[in-house]
PDB file of C-alpha atoms in Angstrom:
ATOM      1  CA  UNK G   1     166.915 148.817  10.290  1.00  0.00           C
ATOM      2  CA  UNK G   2     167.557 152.369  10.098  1.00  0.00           C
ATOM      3  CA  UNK G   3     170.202 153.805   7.638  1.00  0.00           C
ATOM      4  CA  UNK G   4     173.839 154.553   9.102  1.00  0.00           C
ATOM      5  CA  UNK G   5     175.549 157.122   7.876  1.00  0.00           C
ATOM      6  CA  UNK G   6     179.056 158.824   9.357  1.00  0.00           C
ATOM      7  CA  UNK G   7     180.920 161.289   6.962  1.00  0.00           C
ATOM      8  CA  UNK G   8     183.681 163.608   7.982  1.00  0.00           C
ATOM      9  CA  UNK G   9     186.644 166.286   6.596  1.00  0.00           C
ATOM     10  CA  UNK G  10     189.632 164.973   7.430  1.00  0.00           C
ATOM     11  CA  UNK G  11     192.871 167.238   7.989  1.00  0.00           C
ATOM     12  CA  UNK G  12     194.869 165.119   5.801  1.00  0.00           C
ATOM     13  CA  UNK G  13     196.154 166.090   2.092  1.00  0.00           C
ATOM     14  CA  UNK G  14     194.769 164.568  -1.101  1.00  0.00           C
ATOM     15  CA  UNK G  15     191.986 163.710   1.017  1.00  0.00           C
ATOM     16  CA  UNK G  16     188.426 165.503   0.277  1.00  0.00           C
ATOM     17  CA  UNK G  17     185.950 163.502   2.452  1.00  0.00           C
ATOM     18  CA  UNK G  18     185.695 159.842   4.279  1.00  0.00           C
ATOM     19  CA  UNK G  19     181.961 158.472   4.254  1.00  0.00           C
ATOM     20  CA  UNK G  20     181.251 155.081   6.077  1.00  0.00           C
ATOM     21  CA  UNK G  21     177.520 154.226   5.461  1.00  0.00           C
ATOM     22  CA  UNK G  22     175.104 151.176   6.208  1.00  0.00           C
ATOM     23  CA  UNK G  23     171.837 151.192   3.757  1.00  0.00           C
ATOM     24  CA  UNK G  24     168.767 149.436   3.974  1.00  0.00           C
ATOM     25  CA  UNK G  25     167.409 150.138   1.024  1.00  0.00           C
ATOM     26  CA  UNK G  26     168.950 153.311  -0.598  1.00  0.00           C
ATOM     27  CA  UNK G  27     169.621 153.976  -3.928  1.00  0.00           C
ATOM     28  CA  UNK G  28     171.290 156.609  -5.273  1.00  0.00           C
ATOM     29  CA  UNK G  29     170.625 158.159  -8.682  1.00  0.00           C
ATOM     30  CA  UNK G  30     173.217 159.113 -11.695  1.00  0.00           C
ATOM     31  CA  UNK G  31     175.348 161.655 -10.339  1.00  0.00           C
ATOM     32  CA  UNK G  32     179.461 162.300 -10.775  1.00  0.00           C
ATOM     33  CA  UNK G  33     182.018 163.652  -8.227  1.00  0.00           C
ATOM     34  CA  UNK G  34     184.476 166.127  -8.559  1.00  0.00           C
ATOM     35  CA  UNK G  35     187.138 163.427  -6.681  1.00  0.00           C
ATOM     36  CA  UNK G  36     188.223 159.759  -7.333  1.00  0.00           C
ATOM     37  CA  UNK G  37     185.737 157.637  -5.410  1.00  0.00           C
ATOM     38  CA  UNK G  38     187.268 154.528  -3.722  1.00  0.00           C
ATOM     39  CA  UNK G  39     184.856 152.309  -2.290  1.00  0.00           C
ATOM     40  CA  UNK G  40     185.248 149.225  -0.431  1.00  0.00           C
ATOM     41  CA  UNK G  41     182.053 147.264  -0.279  1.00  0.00           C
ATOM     42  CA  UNK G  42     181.894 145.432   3.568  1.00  0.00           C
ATOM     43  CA  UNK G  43     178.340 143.874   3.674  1.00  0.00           C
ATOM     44  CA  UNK G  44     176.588 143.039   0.609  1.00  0.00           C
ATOM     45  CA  UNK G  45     176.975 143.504  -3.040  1.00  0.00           C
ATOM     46  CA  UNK G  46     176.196 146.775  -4.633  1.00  0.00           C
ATOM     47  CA  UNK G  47     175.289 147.042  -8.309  1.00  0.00           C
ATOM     48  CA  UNK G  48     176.243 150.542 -10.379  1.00  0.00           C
ATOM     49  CA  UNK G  49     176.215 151.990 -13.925  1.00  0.00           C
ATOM     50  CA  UNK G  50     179.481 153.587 -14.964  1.00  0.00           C
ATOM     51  CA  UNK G  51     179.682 155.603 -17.929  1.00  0.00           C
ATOM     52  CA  UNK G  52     176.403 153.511 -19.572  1.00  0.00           C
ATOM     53  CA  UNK G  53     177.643 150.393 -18.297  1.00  0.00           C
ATOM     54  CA  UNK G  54     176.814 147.753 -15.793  1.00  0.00           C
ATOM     55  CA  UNK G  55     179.024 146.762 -12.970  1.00  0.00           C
ATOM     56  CA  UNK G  56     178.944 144.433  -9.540  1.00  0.00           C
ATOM     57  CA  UNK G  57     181.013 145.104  -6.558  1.00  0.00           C
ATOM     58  CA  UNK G  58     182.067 142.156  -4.488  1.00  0.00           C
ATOM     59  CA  UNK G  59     183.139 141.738  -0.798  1.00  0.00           C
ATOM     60  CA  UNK G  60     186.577 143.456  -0.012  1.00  0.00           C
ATOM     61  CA  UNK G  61     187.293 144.173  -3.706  1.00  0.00           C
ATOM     62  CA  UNK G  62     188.072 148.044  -4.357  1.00  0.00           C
ATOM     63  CA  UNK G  63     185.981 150.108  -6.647  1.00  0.00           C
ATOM     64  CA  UNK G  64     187.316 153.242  -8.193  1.00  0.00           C
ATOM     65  CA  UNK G  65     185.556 155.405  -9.796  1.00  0.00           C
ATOM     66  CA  UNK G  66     187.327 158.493 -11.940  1.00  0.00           C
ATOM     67  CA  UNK G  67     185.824 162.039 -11.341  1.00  0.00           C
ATOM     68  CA  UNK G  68     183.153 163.586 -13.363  1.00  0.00           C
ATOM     69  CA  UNK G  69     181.463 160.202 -14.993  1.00  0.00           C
ATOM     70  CA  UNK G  70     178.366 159.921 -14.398  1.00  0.00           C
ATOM     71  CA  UNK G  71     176.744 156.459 -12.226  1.00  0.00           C
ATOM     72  CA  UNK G  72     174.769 155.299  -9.961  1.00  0.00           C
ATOM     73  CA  UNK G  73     174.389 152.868  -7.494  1.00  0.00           C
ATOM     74  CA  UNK G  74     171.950 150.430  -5.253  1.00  0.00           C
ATOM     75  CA  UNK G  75     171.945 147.260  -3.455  1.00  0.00           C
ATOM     76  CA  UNK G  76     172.350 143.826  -6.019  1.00  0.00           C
ATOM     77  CA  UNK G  77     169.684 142.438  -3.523  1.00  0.00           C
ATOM     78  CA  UNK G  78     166.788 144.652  -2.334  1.00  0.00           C
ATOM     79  CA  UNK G  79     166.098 142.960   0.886  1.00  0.00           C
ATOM     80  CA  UNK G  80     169.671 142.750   1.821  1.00  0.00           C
ATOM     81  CA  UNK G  81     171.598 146.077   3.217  1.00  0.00           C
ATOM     82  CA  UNK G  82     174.878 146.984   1.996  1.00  0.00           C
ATOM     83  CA  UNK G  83     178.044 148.868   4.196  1.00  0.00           C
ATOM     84  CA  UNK G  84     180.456 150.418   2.610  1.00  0.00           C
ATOM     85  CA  UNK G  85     183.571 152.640   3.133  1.00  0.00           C
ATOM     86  CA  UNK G  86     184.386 155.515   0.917  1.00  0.00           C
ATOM     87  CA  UNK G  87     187.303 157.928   0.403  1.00  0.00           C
ATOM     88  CA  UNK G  88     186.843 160.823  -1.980  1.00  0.00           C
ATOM     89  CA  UNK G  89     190.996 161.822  -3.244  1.00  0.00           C
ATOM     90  CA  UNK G  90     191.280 165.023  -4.880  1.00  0.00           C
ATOM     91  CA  UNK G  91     191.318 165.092  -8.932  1.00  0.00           C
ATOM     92  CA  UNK G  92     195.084 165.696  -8.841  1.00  0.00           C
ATOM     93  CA  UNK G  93     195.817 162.371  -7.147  1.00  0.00           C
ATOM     94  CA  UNK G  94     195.767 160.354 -10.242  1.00  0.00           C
ATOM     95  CA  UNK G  95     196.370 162.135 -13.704  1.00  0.00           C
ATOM     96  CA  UNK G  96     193.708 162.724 -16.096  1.00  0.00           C
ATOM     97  CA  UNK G  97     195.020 159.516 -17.752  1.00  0.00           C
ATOM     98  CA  UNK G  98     193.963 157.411 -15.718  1.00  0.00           C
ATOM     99  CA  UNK G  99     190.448 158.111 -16.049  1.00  0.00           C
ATOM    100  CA  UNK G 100     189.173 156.401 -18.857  1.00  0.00           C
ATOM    101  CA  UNK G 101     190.797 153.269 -17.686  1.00  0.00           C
ATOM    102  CA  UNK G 102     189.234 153.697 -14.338  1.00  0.00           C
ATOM    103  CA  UNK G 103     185.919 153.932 -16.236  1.00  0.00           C
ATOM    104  CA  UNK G 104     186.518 151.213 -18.686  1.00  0.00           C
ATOM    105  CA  UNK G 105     188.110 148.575 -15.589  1.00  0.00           C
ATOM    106  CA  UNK G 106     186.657 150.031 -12.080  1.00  0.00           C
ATOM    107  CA  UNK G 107     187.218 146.710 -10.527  1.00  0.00           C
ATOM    108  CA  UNK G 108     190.678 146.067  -8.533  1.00  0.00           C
ATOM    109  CA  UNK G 109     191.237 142.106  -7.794  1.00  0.00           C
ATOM    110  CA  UNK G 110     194.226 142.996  -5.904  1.00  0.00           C
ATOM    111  CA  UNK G 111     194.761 142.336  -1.921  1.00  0.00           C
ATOM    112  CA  UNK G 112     197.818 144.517  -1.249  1.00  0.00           C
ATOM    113  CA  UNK G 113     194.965 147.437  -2.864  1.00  0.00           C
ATOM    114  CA  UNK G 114     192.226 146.001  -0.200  1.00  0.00           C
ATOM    115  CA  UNK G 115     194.511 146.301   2.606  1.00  0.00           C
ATOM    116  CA  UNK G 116     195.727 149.434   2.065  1.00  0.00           C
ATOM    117  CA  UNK G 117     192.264 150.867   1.809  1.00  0.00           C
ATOM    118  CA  UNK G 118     191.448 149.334   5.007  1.00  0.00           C
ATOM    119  CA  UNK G 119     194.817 150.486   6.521  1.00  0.00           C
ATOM    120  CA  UNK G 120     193.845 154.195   5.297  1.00  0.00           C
ATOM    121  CA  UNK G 121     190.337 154.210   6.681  1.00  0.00           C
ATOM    122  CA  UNK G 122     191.906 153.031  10.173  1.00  0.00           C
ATOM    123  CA  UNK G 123     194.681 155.578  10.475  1.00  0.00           C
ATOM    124  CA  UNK G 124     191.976 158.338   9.441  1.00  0.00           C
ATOM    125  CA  UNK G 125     189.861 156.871  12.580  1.00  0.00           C
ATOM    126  CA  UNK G 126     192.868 158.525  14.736  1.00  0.00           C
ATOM    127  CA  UNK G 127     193.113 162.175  13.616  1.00  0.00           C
ATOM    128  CA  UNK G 128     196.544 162.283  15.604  1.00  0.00           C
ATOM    129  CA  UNK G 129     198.028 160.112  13.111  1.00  0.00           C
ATOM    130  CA  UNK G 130     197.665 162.181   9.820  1.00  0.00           C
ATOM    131  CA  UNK G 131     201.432 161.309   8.303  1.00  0.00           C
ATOM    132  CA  UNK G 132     200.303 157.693   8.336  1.00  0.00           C
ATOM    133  CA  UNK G 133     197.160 158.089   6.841  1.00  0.00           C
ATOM    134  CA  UNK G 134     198.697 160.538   4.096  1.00  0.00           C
ATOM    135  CA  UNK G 135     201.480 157.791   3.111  1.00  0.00           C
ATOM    136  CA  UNK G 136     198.719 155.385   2.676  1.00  0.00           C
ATOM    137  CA  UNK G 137     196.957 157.346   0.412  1.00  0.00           C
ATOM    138  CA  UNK G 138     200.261 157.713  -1.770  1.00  0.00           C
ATOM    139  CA  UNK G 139     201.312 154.133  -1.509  1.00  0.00           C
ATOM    140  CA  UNK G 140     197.636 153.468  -2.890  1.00  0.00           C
ATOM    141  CA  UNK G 141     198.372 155.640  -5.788  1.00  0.00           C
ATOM    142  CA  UNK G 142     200.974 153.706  -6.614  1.00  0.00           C
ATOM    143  CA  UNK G 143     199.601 150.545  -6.785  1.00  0.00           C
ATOM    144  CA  UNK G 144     196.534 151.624  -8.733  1.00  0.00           C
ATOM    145  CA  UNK G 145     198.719 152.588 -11.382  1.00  0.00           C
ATOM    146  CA  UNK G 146     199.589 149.461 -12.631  1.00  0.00           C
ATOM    147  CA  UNK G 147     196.296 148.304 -12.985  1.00  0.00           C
ATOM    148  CA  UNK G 148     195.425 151.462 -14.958  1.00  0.00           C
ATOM    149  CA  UNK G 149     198.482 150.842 -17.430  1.00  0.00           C
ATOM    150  CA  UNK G 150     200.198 154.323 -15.818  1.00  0.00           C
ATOM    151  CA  UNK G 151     203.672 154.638 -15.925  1.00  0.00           C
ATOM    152  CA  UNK G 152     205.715 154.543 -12.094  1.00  0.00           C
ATOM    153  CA  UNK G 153     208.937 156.214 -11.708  1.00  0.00           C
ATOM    154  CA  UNK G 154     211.366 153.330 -10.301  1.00  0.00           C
ATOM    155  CA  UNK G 155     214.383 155.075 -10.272  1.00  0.00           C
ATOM    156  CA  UNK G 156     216.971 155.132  -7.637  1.00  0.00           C
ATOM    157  CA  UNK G 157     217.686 157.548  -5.499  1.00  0.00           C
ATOM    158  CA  UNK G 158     219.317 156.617  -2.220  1.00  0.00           C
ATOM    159  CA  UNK G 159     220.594 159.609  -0.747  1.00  0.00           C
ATOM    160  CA  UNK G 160     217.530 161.351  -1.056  1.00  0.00           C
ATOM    161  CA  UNK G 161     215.692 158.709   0.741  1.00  0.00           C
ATOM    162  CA  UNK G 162     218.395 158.318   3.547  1.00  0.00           C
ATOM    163  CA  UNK G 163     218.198 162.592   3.937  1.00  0.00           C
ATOM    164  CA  UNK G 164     214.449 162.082   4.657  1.00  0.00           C
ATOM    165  CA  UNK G 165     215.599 159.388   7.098  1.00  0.00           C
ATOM    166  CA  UNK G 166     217.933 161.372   9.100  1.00  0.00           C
ATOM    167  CA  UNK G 167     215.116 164.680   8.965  1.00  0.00           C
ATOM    168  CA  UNK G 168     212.403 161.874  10.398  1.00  0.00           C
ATOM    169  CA  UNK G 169     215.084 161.132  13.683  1.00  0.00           C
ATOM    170  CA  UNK G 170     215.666 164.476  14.232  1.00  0.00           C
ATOM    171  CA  UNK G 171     211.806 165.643  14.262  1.00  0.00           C
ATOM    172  CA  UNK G 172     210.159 163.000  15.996  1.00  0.00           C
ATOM    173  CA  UNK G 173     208.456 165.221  18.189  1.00  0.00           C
ATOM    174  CA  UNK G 174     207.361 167.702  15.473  1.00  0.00           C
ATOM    175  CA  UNK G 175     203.874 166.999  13.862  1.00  0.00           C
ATOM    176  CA  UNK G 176     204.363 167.845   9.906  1.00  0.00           C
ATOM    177  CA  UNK G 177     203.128 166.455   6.615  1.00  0.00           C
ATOM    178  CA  UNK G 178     205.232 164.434   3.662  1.00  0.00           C
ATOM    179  CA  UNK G 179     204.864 167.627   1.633  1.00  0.00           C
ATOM    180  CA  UNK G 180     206.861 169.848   4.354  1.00  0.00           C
ATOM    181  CA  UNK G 181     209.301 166.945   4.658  1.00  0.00           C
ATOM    182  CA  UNK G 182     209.625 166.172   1.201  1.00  0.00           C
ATOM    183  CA  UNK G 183     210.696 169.629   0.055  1.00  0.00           C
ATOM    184  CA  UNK G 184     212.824 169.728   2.604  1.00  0.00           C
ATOM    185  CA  UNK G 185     214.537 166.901   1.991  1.00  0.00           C
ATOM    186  CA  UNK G 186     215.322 167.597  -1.381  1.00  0.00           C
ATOM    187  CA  UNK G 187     212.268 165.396  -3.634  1.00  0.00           C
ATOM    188  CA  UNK G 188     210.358 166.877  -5.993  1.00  0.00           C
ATOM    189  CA  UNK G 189     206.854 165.829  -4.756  1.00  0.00           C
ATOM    190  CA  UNK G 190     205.445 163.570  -2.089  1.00  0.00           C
ATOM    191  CA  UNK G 191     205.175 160.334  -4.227  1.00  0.00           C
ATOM    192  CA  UNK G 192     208.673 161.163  -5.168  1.00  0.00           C
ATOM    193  CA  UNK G 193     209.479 161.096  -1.905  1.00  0.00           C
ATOM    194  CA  UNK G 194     207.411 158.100  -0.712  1.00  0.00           C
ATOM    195  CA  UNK G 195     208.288 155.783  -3.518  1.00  0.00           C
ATOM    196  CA  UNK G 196     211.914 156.132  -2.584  1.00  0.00           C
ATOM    197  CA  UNK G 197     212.275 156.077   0.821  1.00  0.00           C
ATOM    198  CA  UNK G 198     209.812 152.725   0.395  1.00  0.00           C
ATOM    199  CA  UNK G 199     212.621 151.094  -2.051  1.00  0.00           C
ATOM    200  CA  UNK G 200     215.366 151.937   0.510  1.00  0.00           C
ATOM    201  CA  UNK G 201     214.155 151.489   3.821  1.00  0.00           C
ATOM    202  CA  UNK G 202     211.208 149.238   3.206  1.00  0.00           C
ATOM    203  CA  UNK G 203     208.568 150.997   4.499  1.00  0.00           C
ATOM    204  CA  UNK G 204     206.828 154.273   3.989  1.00  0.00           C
ATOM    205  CA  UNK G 205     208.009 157.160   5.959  1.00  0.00           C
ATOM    206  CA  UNK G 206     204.547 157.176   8.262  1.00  0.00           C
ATOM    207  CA  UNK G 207     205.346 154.024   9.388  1.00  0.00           C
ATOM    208  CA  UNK G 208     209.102 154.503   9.858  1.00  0.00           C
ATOM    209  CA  UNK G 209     208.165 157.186  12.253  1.00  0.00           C
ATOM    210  CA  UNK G 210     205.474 155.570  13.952  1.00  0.00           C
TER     211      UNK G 210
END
């Protein structure tokens, strides 16, 4: 079985590179990235070395690895190939904080993480529907952070949230990222933005104009 390998840019912010790869019997050697790695693990079990120590992925679990510590990574069972999915986030999407918990607990047991991973890697699929796949990629900062032990901002703020609303109706038509919209609207910064309209409306902002 040949090795499968599909990795592509996408136009979408926070987002360096999407890799979606089938191997039969690759390994790869220490190395770091300059990006958070999160890796979904389809087929298989893959088995990896982070910062000297010894982990195991396992079936629709999430791995994240922080940028810039070193590991490696190969199949848990020669014989058997391994797919995975992969999204490399810029350095700024988590704070520096958060890395030595990411390299000290890699592992995230948590569905709502899994789907939104696999919700992500769909929307980036349709390169029409970048607002949707750059809410997902906020809504999965915020729920890594509570598995890192990083603080979330839950305070209310209606009226902000309900002035993105309005600017969503009006520019339906209009292609435009949740930066654009969120200065406009009056937030700070885009999980500003996303975290509140969520807590008001219910929903991200991507969806609510789907």
């Amino acid at each position: 079985m040949a090795d499968v390998i599909h990795a592509w840019h996408p136009d979408v912010p926070l987002v360096q590179e999407v890799l979606h790869a089938q191997f039969e019997h690759h390994a790869y050697p220490s190395h770091t990235h300059d990006s958070w790695t999160v890796l979904l693990v389809d087929q298989g079990t893959v088995t990896y070395d982070l910062d000297r120590h010894e982990h195991r992925t396992t079936n629709s679990t999430v791995t994240l690895l922080p940028p810039q510590v070193p590991h490696d990574g190969r199949s848990a069972t020669p014989d058997v190939p391994f797919r995975k999915r992969v999204l490399y986030l810029e350095p700024e999407w988590l704070s520096l904080s958060a890395v030595d918990a990411a390299a000290e607990t890699p592992m995230i047991f948590d569905p709502n993480v899994t789907t939104t991973v696999d919700q992500i890697h769909a929307t980036l699929n349709d390169p029409a529907d970048v607002l949707a796949a750059e809410c997902g990629v906020l809504a999965l900062r915020d729920l890594v952070q509570p598995h890192l032990k990083l603080p979330v901002d839950t305070a209310a703020d209606k009226p902000l949230a309900r002035r993105l609303r309005h600017l969503l109706d009006d520019r339906l038509d209009e292609t435009f990222t949740i930066a654009e919209a969120a200065a406009q609207s009056g937030f700070h910064d885009q999980s500003h933005l996303t975290r509140h309209f969520r807590r008001t409306l219910g929903t991200t902002p991507g969806v609510f104009a789907a």
